[in-house]
Structures are given as C-alpha cells and as structure tokens.
CSV table of C-alpha atoms in Angstrom, one decimal:
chain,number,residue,atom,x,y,z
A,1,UNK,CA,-12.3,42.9,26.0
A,2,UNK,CA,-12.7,46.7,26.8
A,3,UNK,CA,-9.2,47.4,25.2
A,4,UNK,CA,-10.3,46.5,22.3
A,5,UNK,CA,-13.9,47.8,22.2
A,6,UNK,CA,-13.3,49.6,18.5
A,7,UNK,CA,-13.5,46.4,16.9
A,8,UNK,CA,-16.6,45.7,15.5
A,9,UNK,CA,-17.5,42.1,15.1
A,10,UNK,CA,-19.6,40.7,11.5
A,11,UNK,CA,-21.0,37.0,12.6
A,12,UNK,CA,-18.8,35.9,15.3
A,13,UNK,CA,-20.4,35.5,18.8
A,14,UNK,CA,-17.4,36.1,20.7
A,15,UNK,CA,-13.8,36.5,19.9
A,16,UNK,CA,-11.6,34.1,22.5
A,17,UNK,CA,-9.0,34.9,24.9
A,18,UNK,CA,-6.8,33.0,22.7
A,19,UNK,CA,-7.2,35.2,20.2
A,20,UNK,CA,-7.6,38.8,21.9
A,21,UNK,CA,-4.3,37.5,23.7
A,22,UNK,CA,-2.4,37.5,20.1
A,23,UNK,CA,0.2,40.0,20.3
A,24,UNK,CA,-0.3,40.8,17.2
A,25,UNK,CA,-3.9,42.6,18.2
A,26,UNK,CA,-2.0,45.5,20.5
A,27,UNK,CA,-0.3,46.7,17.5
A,28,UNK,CA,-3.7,47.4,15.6
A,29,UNK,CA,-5.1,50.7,15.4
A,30,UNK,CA,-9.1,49.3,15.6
A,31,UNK,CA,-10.0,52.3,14.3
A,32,UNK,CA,-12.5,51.4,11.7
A,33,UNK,CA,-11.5,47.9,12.2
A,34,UNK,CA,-14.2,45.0,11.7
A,35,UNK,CA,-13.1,41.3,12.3
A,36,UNK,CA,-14.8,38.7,10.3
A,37,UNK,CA,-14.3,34.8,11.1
A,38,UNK,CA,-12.1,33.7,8.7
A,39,UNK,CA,-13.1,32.8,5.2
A,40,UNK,CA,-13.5,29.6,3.6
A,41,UNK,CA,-13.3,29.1,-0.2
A,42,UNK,CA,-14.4,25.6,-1.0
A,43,UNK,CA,-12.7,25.7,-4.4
A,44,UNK,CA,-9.2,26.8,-5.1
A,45,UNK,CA,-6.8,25.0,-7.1
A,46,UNK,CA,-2.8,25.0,-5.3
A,47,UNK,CA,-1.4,22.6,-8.4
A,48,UNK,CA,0.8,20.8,-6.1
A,49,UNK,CA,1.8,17.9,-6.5
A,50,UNK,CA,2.7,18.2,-10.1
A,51,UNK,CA,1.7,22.0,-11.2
A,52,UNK,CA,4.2,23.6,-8.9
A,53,UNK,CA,5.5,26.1,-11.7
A,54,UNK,CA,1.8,27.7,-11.4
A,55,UNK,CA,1.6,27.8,-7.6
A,56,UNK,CA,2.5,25.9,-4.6
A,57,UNK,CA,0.5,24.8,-1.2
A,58,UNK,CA,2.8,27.2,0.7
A,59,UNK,CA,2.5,29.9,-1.9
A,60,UNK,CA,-1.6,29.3,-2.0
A,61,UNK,CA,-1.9,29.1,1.5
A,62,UNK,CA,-0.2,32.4,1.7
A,63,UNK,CA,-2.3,34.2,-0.6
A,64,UNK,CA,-5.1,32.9,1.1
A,65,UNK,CA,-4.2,34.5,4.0
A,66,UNK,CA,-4.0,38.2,2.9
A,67,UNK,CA,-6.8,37.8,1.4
A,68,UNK,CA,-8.6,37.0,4.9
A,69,UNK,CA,-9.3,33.2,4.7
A,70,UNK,CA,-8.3,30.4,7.3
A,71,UNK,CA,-9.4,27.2,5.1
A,72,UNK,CA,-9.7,26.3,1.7
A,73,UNK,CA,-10.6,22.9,-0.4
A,74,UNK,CA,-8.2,22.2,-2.8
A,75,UNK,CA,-9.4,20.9,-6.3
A,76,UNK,CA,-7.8,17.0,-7.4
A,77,UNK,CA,-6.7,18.1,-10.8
A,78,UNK,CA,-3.1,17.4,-10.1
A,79,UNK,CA,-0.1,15.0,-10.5
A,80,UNK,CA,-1.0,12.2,-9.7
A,81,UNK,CA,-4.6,13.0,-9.1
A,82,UNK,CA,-5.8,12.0,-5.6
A,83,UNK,CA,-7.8,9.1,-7.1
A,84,UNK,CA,-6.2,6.8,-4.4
A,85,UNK,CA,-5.1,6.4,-1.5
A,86,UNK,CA,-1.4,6.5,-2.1
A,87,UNK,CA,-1.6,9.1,-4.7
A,88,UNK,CA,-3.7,11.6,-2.3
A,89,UNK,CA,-0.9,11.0,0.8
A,90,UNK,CA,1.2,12.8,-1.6
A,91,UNK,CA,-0.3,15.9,-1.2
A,92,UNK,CA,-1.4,15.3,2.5
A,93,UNK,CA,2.3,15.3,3.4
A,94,UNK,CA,3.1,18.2,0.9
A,95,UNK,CA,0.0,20.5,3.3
A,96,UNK,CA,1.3,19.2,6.8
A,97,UNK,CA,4.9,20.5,6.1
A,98,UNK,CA,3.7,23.7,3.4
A,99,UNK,CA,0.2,25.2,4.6
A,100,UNK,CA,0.1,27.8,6.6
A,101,UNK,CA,-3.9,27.6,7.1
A,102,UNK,CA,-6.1,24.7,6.9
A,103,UNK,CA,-5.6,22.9,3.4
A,104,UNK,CA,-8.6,20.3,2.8
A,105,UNK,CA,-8.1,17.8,-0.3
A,106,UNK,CA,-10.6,16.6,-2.7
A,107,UNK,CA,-10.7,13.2,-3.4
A,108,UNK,CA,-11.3,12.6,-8.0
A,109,UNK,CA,-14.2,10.8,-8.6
A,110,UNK,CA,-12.5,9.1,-11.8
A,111,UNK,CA,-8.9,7.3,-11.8
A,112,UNK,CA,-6.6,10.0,-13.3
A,113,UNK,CA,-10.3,12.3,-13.8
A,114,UNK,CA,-10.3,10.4,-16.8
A,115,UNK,CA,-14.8,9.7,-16.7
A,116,UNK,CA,-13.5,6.2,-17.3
A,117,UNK,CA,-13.8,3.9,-13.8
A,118,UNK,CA,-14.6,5.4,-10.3
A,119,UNK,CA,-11.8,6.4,-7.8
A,120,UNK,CA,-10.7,4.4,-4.7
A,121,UNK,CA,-13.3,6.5,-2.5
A,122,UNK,CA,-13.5,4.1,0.4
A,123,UNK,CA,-9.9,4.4,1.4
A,124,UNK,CA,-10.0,8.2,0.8
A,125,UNK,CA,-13.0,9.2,2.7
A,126,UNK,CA,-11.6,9.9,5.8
A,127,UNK,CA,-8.9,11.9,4.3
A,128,UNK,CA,-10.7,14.1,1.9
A,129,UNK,CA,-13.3,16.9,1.8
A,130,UNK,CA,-15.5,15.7,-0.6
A,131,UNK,CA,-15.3,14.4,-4.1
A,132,UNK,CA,-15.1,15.9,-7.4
A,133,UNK,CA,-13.5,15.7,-10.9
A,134,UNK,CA,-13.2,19.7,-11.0
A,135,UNK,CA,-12.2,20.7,-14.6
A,136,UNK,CA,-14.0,17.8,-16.2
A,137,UNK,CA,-17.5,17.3,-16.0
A,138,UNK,CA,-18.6,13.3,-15.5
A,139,UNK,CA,-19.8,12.6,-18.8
A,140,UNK,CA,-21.4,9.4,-18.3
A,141,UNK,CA,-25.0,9.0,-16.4
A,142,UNK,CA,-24.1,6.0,-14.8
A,143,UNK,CA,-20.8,7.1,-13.4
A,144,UNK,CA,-22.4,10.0,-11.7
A,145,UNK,CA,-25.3,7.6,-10.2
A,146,UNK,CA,-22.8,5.4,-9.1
A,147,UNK,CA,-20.6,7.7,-7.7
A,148,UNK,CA,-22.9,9.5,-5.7
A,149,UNK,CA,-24.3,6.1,-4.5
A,150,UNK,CA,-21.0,5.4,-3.3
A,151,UNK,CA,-20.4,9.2,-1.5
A,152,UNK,CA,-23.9,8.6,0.2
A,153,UNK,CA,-22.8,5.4,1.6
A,154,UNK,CA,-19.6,7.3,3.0
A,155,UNK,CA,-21.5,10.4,4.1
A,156,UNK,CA,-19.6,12.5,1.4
A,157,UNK,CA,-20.6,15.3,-0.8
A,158,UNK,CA,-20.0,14.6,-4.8
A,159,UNK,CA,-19.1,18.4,-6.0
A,160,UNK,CA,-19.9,18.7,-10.1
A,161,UNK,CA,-17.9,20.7,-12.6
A,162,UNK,CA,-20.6,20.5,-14.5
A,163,UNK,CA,-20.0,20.5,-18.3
A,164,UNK,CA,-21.6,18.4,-21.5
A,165,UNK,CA,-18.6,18.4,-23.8
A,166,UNK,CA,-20.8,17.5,-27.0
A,167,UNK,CA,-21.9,21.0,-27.1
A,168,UNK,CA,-18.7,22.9,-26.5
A,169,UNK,CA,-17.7,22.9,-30.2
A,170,UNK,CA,-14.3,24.5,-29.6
A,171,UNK,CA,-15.8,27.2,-27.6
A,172,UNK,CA,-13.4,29.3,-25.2
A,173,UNK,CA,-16.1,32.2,-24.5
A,174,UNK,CA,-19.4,32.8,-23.7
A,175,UNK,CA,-21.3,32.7,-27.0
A,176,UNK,CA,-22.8,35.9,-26.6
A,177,UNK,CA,-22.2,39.8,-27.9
A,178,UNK,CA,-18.8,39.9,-27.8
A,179,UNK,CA,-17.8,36.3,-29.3
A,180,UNK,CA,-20.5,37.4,-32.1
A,181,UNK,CA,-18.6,40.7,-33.0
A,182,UNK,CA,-15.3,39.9,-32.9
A,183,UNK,CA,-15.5,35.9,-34.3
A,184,UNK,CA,-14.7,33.9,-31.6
A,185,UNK,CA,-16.3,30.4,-30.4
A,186,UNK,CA,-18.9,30.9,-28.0
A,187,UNK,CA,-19.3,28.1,-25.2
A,188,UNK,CA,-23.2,27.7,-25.0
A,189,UNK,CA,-25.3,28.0,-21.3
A,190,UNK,CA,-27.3,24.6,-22.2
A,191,UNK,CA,-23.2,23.0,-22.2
A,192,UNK,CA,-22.9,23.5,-18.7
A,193,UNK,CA,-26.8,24.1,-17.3
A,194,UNK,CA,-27.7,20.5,-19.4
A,195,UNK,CA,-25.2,18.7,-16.5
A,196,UNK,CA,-26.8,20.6,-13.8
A,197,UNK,CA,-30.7,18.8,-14.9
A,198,UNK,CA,-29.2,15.6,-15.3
A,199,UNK,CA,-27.5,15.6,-12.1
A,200,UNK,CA,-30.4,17.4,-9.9
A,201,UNK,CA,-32.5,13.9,-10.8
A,202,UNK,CA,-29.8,11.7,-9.7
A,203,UNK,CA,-29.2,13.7,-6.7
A,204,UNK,CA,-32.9,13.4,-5.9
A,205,UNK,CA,-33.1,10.0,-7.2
A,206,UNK,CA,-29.8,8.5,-5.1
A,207,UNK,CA,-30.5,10.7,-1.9
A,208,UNK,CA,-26.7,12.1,-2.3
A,209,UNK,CA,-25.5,15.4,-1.3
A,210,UNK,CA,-24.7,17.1,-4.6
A,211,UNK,CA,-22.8,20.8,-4.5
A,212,UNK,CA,-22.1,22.3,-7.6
A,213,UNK,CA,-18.8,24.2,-8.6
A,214,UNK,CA,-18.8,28.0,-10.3
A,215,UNK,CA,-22.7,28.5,-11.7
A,216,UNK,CA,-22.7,31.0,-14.6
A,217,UNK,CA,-26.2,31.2,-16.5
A,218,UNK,CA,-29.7,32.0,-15.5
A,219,UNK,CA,-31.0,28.3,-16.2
A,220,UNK,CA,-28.6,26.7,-13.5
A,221,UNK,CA,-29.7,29.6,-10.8
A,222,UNK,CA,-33.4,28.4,-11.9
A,223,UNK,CA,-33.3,24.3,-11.8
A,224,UNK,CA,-31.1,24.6,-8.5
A,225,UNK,CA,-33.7,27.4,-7.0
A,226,UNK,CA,-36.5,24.7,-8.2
A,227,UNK,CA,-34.8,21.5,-7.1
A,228,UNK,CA,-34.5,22.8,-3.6
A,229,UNK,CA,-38.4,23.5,-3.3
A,230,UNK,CA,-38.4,20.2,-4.1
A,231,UNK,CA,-36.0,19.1,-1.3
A,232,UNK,CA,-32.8,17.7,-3.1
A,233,UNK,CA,-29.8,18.1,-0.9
A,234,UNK,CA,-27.9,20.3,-3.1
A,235,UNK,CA,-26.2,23.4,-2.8
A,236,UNK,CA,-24.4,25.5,-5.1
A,237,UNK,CA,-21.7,28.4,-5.2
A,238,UNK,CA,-20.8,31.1,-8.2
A,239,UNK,CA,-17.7,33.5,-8.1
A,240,UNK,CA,-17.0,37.4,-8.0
A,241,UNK,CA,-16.1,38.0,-11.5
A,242,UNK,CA,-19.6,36.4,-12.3
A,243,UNK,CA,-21.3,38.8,-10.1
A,244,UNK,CA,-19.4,41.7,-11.0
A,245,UNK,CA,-18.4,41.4,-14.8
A,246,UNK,CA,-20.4,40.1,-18.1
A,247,UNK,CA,-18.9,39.0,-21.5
A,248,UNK,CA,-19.7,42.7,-22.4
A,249,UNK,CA,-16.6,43.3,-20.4
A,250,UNK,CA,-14.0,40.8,-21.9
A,251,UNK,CA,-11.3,42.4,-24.0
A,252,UNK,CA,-8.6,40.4,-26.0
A,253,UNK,CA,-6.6,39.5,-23.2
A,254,UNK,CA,-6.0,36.0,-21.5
A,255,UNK,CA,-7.0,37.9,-18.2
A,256,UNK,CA,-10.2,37.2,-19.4
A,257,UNK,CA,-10.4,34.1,-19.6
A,258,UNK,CA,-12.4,31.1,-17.5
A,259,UNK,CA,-13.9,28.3,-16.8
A,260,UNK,CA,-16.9,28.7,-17.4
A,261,UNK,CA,-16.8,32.3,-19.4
A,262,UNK,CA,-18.3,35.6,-18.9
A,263,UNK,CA,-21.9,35.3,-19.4
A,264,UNK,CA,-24.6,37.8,-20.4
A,265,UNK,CA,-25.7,40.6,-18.3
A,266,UNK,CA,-29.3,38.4,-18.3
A,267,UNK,CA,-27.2,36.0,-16.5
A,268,UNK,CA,-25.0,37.9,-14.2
A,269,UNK,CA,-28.4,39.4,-12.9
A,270,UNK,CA,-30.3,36.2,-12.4
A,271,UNK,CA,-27.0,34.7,-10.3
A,272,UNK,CA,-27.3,38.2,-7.9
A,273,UNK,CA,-31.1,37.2,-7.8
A,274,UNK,CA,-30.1,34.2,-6.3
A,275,UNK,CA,-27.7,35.3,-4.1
A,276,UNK,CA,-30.2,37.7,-2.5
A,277,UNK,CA,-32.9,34.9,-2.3
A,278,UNK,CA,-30.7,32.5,-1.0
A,279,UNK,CA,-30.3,29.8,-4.0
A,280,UNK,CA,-26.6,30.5,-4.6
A,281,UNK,CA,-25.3,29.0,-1.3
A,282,UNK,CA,-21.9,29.8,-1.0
A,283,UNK,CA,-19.3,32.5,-3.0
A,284,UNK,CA,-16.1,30.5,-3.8
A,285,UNK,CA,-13.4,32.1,-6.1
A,286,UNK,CA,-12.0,28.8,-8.7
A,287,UNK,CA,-8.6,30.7,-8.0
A,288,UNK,CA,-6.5,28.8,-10.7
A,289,UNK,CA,-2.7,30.2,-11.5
A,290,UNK,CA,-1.3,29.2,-14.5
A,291,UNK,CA,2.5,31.0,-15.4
A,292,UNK,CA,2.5,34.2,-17.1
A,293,UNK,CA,3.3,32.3,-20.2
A,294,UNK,CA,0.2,30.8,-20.5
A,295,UNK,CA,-2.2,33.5,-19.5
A,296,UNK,CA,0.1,35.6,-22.5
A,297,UNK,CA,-1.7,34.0,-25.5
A,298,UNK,CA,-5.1,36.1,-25.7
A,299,UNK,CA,-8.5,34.6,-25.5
A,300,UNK,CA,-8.4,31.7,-27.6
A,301,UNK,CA,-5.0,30.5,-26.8
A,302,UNK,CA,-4.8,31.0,-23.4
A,303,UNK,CA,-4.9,28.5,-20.8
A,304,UNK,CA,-8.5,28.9,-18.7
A,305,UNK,CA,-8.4,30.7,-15.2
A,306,UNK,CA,-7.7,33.2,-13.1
A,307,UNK,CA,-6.7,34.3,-9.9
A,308,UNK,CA,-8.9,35.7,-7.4
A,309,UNK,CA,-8.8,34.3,-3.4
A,310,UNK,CA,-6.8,38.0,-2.6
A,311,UNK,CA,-8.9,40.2,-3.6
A,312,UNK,CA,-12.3,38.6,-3.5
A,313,UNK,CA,-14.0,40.2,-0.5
A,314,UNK,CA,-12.6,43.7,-1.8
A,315,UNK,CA,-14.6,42.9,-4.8
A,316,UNK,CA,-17.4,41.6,-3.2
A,317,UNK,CA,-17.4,44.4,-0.4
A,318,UNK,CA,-17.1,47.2,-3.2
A,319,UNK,CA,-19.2,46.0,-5.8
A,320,UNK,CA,-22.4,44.4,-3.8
A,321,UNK,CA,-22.0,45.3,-0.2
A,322,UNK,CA,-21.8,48.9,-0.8
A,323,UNK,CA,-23.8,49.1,-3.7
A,324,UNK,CA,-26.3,48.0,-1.2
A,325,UNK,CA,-27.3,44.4,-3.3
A,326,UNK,CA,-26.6,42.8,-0.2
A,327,UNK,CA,-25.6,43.2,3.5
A,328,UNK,CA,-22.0,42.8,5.1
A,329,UNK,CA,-23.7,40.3,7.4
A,330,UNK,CA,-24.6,38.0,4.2
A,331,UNK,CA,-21.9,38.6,2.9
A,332,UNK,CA,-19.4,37.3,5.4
A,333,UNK,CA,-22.3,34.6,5.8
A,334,UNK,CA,-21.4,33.5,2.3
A,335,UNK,CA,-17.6,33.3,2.1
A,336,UNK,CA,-17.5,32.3,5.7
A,337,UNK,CA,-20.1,30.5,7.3
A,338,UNK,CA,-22.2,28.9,4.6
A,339,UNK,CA,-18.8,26.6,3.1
A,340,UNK,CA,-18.4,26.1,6.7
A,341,UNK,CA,-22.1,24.5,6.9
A,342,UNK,CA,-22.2,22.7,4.3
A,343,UNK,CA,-18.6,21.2,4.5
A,344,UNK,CA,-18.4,20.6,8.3
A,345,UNK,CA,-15.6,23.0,8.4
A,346,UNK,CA,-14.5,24.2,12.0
A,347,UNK,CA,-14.2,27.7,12.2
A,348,UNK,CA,-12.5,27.3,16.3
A,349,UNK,CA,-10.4,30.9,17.0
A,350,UNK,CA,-10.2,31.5,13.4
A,351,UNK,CA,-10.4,35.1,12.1
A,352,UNK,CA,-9.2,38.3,9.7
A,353,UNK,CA,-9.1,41.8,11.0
A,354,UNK,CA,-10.0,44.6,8.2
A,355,UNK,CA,-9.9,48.4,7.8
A,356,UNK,CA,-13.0,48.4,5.4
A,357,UNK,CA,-12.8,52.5,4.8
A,358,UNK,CA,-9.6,52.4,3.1
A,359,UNK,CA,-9.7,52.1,-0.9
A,360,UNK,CA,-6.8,50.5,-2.8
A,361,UNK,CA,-6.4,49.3,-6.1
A,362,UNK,CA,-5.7,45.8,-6.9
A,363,UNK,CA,-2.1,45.2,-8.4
A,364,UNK,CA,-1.3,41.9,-9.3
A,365,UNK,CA,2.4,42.3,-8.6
A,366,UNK,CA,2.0,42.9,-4.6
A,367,UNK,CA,-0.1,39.5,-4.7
A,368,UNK,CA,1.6,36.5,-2.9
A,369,UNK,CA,0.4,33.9,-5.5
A,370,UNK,CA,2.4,32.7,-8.3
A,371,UNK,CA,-0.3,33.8,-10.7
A,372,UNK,CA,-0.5,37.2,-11.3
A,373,UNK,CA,-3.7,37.1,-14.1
A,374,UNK,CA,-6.7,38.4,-12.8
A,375,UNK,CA,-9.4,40.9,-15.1
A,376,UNK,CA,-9.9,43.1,-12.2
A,377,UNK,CA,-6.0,44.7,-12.3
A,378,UNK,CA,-6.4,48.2,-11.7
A,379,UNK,CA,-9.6,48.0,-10.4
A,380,UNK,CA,-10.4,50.3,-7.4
A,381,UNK,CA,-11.8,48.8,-4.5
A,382,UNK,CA,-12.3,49.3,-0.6
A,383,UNK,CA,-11.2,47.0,2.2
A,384,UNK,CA,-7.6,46.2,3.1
A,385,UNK,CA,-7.0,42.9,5.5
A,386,UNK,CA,-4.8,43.8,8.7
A,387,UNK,CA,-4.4,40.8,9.9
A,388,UNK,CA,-5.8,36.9,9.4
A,389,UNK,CA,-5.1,34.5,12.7
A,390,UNK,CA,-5.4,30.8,11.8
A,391,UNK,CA,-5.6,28.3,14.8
A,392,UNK,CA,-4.4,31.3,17.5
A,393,UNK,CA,-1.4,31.7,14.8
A,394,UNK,CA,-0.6,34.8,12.9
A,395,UNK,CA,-0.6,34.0,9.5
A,396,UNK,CA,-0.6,37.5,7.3
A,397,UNK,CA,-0.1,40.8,9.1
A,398,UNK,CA,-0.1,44.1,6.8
A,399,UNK,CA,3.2,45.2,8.9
C-alpha cells in the first residue's frame, strides 16, 4: 500500500490487493488523486432491445464507465418490454455478451407498460432488480395495490414513475415563469406529487418497499420527508439538473427538455433541503438518449430526456460539493453507497480513480453515449475520472 499512499480514499475501508495489483494503477500519477467506490445509478435507460438507434448496452455501459460508475439498473421501456420471462432473457443475453460493468434489468409492472394487467413478476424475480413501469406512471389504484402486494411477497421493490396523466393537459414544461412568458404548456407539480400521496398510503397500507424515480417539486420532498417519520419503507432519488438548474434556465432548445421538467427555484431549493436532511435518498441521473433527430425539434416537439451518467459527479462535485451544500463524503454516499443499500447492490473490488483539481468543460462530442443532448454543454466543471475498475477489470482509463 505505501506505493500508492497519494491516493486518498472517500468511503471505501480498504482498497484490495486485487485491485492495487491492477497494472493499470502504476501508470497513475496519484497526485491529487481520490478513489471513490464505484458509482451506482439506479435509473438509466440503455434502449436495447428495440431502441438501439438511441444507444446500446455496450455503448451505455461504456459511458458509464468514464463517468466513474460500476453498476447501473436499466429502465423496462424497451422492445419487447421485460414484462415476461421470455421477453426479459432477451436483454439478459444482450448484457452478458455487451456490458462492460454490471447491467441490472427491471422487470415492467404492466404487460407491454400498458397500466392494463400486471406483468409475469413471479418468473422474473430472480432475474430482475426491481419493478417499475418507468416512463408511465400506474394509473389505476388497484394496480399499484396489487402490484406491490405481489413485490412484497417476492421481496422486491416497486420503483414509481410517478405521474397522474389527467392533469398533464399537453404540458411539455414546468408550468412556471418561463412557460408563462413565452406560451408554452406547463406540466403542473400536483401531476406528478398527486401519484406520490396516493402511493405513500398503499406503500404504508400493503407493507411494500416503494422507491420513487426522479422527484422534482417541493410537495414530493415534503410527503416522502413525512411518510418516513411515519415509517413507510420508501426511498426516493432526484437528479443533477434538478439540483443545479430551474425552469428559469430553459431556453428554446430540446436540450432542455425532461421528464419531469425544470421546476421553480422554490422547488430546486426544497429538493437540496432534502438532500442535506437526508429525505432524498439516493442521486440517480434518468440518462435517456434519443438521436439527434429527435432532441432537434425545440421544446415542444422534442422527444423528453437527456443524457447525463458522464458528467454527473462533475456536476455534482462543482455545483454542491464545492459550493460547500454538502460534503464529498455524502456525496459519494449518495451516488455510491445509498443505491447500493437500498438495492442490495455488491460493491466487491469495485472502484473509479479521479483527479478532482482539474477543471474541464463538458463537450458532448468526446462523450461515449449515443446521445449527445445534455443542457449543461459548455458548462465548466471540475473533476476528470482516471480510471473506473469493475470486478478487478479495467473498464475506462483516460490514456
């Protein structure tokens, strides 16, 4: 260990022999190196099977990589969905020959994510991570109840896009300043923080774990913080651009664009209120790659999503860490160990070597994703990854 004694460690007790004995270490200069356990992003979508035009399990696996993480959870809203369990080996053999980190599916909740009958969950349990109908919110009460009925029974986690499409009204942006000034359609909080309530008293109500996806408004931070004083076994995570950007921000460009939108500064400062007190769980970054194509058409016409999983902890470093909102260690605790916690995911030799001193900007084109669309282009940031070892493996080094 003495050789490499200019490493400083963030939340990882000891690095392994199997690791330190990478050759790939002796050709670091550990000057103002820090190595982090790998991260874990519990929501990324890789489109394969059926997307592969917008990205690919090797190409997201990749990406995941330089950006420093070691295992993701890939979302089911694919072709064929992963609703059984002959549809979901499609993509299990697709990850054993393709990922080059570890790739965990989620099983759909709803045949095709359709809200209409409940997915073949028995046969997938023991394949997937978890279950969720990520880009649809379960519409129907009784679904959800019985759903999360059936992931209790299987010792599974039911993770909610959470979404009440009766009140979206065409909306494609936060309806706040900037939808009001320029004449957009605003997508109200109550359409996504509604959801959140009703599920919150099934959770409690059923006993299931419940984890909800990419929290954007001040009212979900608020009934999650409450529901876990009253001891509902829920957790919940939010992403960088909500932390870091509000709808004041957006400008008429498909970059801009997400699922849910760019809320109000109100909101953005209640979700960093929850970070710091501990009711967001978990940061995950809902990166979602669509062609250039359809992230061309401007804010009302373009598809919804963005990239983000190579440049989150830049953004997360630069904008919160040292802006002094909140500490390297909690930081690393919540894009590394918290998804870990909560998803049973093994963390074994797993880690990413950084040079946290060095700025950079963020330029889409040296990303290895197939999407390229991201709003923080251009943006200045610190932290570059040096290397991410997945399994004793090299999988990204900078040279």
């Amino acid at each position: 260990m003495q050789q490499y004694s200019k490493l400083k460690t963030i939340c990882i007790d000891k690095l392994s022999d199997a690791v330190l004995c990478n050759g790939d270490f002796a050709d670091l200069d550990f000057e103002n190196c820090v190595v982090f356990p790998g991260f874990c992003d519990v929501h990324v979508h890789f489109r394969e099977p059926g997307f592969s035009y917008k990205e690919t399990i090797k190409s997201g696996s990749l990406a995941s990589a330089h950006g420093g993480y070691t295992a993701v959870c890939t979302m089911p809203n694919l072709n064929p969905v992963p609703d059984s369990a002959e549809h979901l080996d499609e993509q299990l053999n697709i990850i054993k020959n393709d990922a080059v980190i570890n790739v965990y599916p989620y099983g759909s909740i709803t045949v095709g994510q359709n809200g209409e009958e409940l997915s073949d969950m028995f046969t997938m349990a023991s394949s997937v991570i978890a279950f969720s109908d990520d880009g649809k919110g379960v519409q129907n009460e009784e679904m959800m109840r019985e759903a999360m009925l059936r992931a209790k029974a299987l010792g599974k986690i039911i993770v909610a896009h959470c979404e009440d499409n009766s009140l979206l009204h065409g909306g494609y942006i936060h309806d706040g300043v900037y939808a009001k000034a320029h004449g957009h359609k605003g997508i109200c909080s109550e359409s996504e923080w509604k959801p959140i309530e009703r599920d919150l008293r099934l959770a409690k109500e059923t006993g299931c774990a419940y984890h909800v996806c990419h929290i954007s408004c001040k009212e979900s931070v608020e009934l999650i913080r409450k529901a876990k004083a009253e001891g509902v076994n829920v957790t919940c995570e939010t992403a960088p651009h909500y932390l870091i950007l509000t709808d004041e921000d957006l400008q008429e460009d498909g970059k801009f664009k997400m699922n849910p939108p760019l809320r109000s500064l109100e909101d953005r400062a209640a979700l960093i209120e929850g970070i710091k007190d501990g009711t967001i769980d978990m940061i995950a970054t809902d990166h979602a790659p669509h062609s250039d194509e359809e992230k061309s058409k401007g804010l009302r016409d373009s598809s919804f999503g963005i990239v983000g999983i190579e440049s989150a902890f830049q953004l997360i470093y630069t904008h919160l860490v040292k802006k002094n909102i909140i500490s390297l260690k909690k930081a690393v605790e919540l894009m590394a160990v918290n998804p870990r916690k909560r998803f049973d995911i093994p963390l074994g030799d797993d880690c990413t070597v950084w040079n946290l001193n060095e700025k950079t900007v963020i330029n889409p084109s040296e990303f290895l994703s197939k999407g390229k669309s991201t709003p923080f282009e251009n943006t200045e940031v610190y932290g570059k990854c040096l290397l991410t070892v997945c399994q004793g493996k090299t999988v990204y080094k900078l040279f």
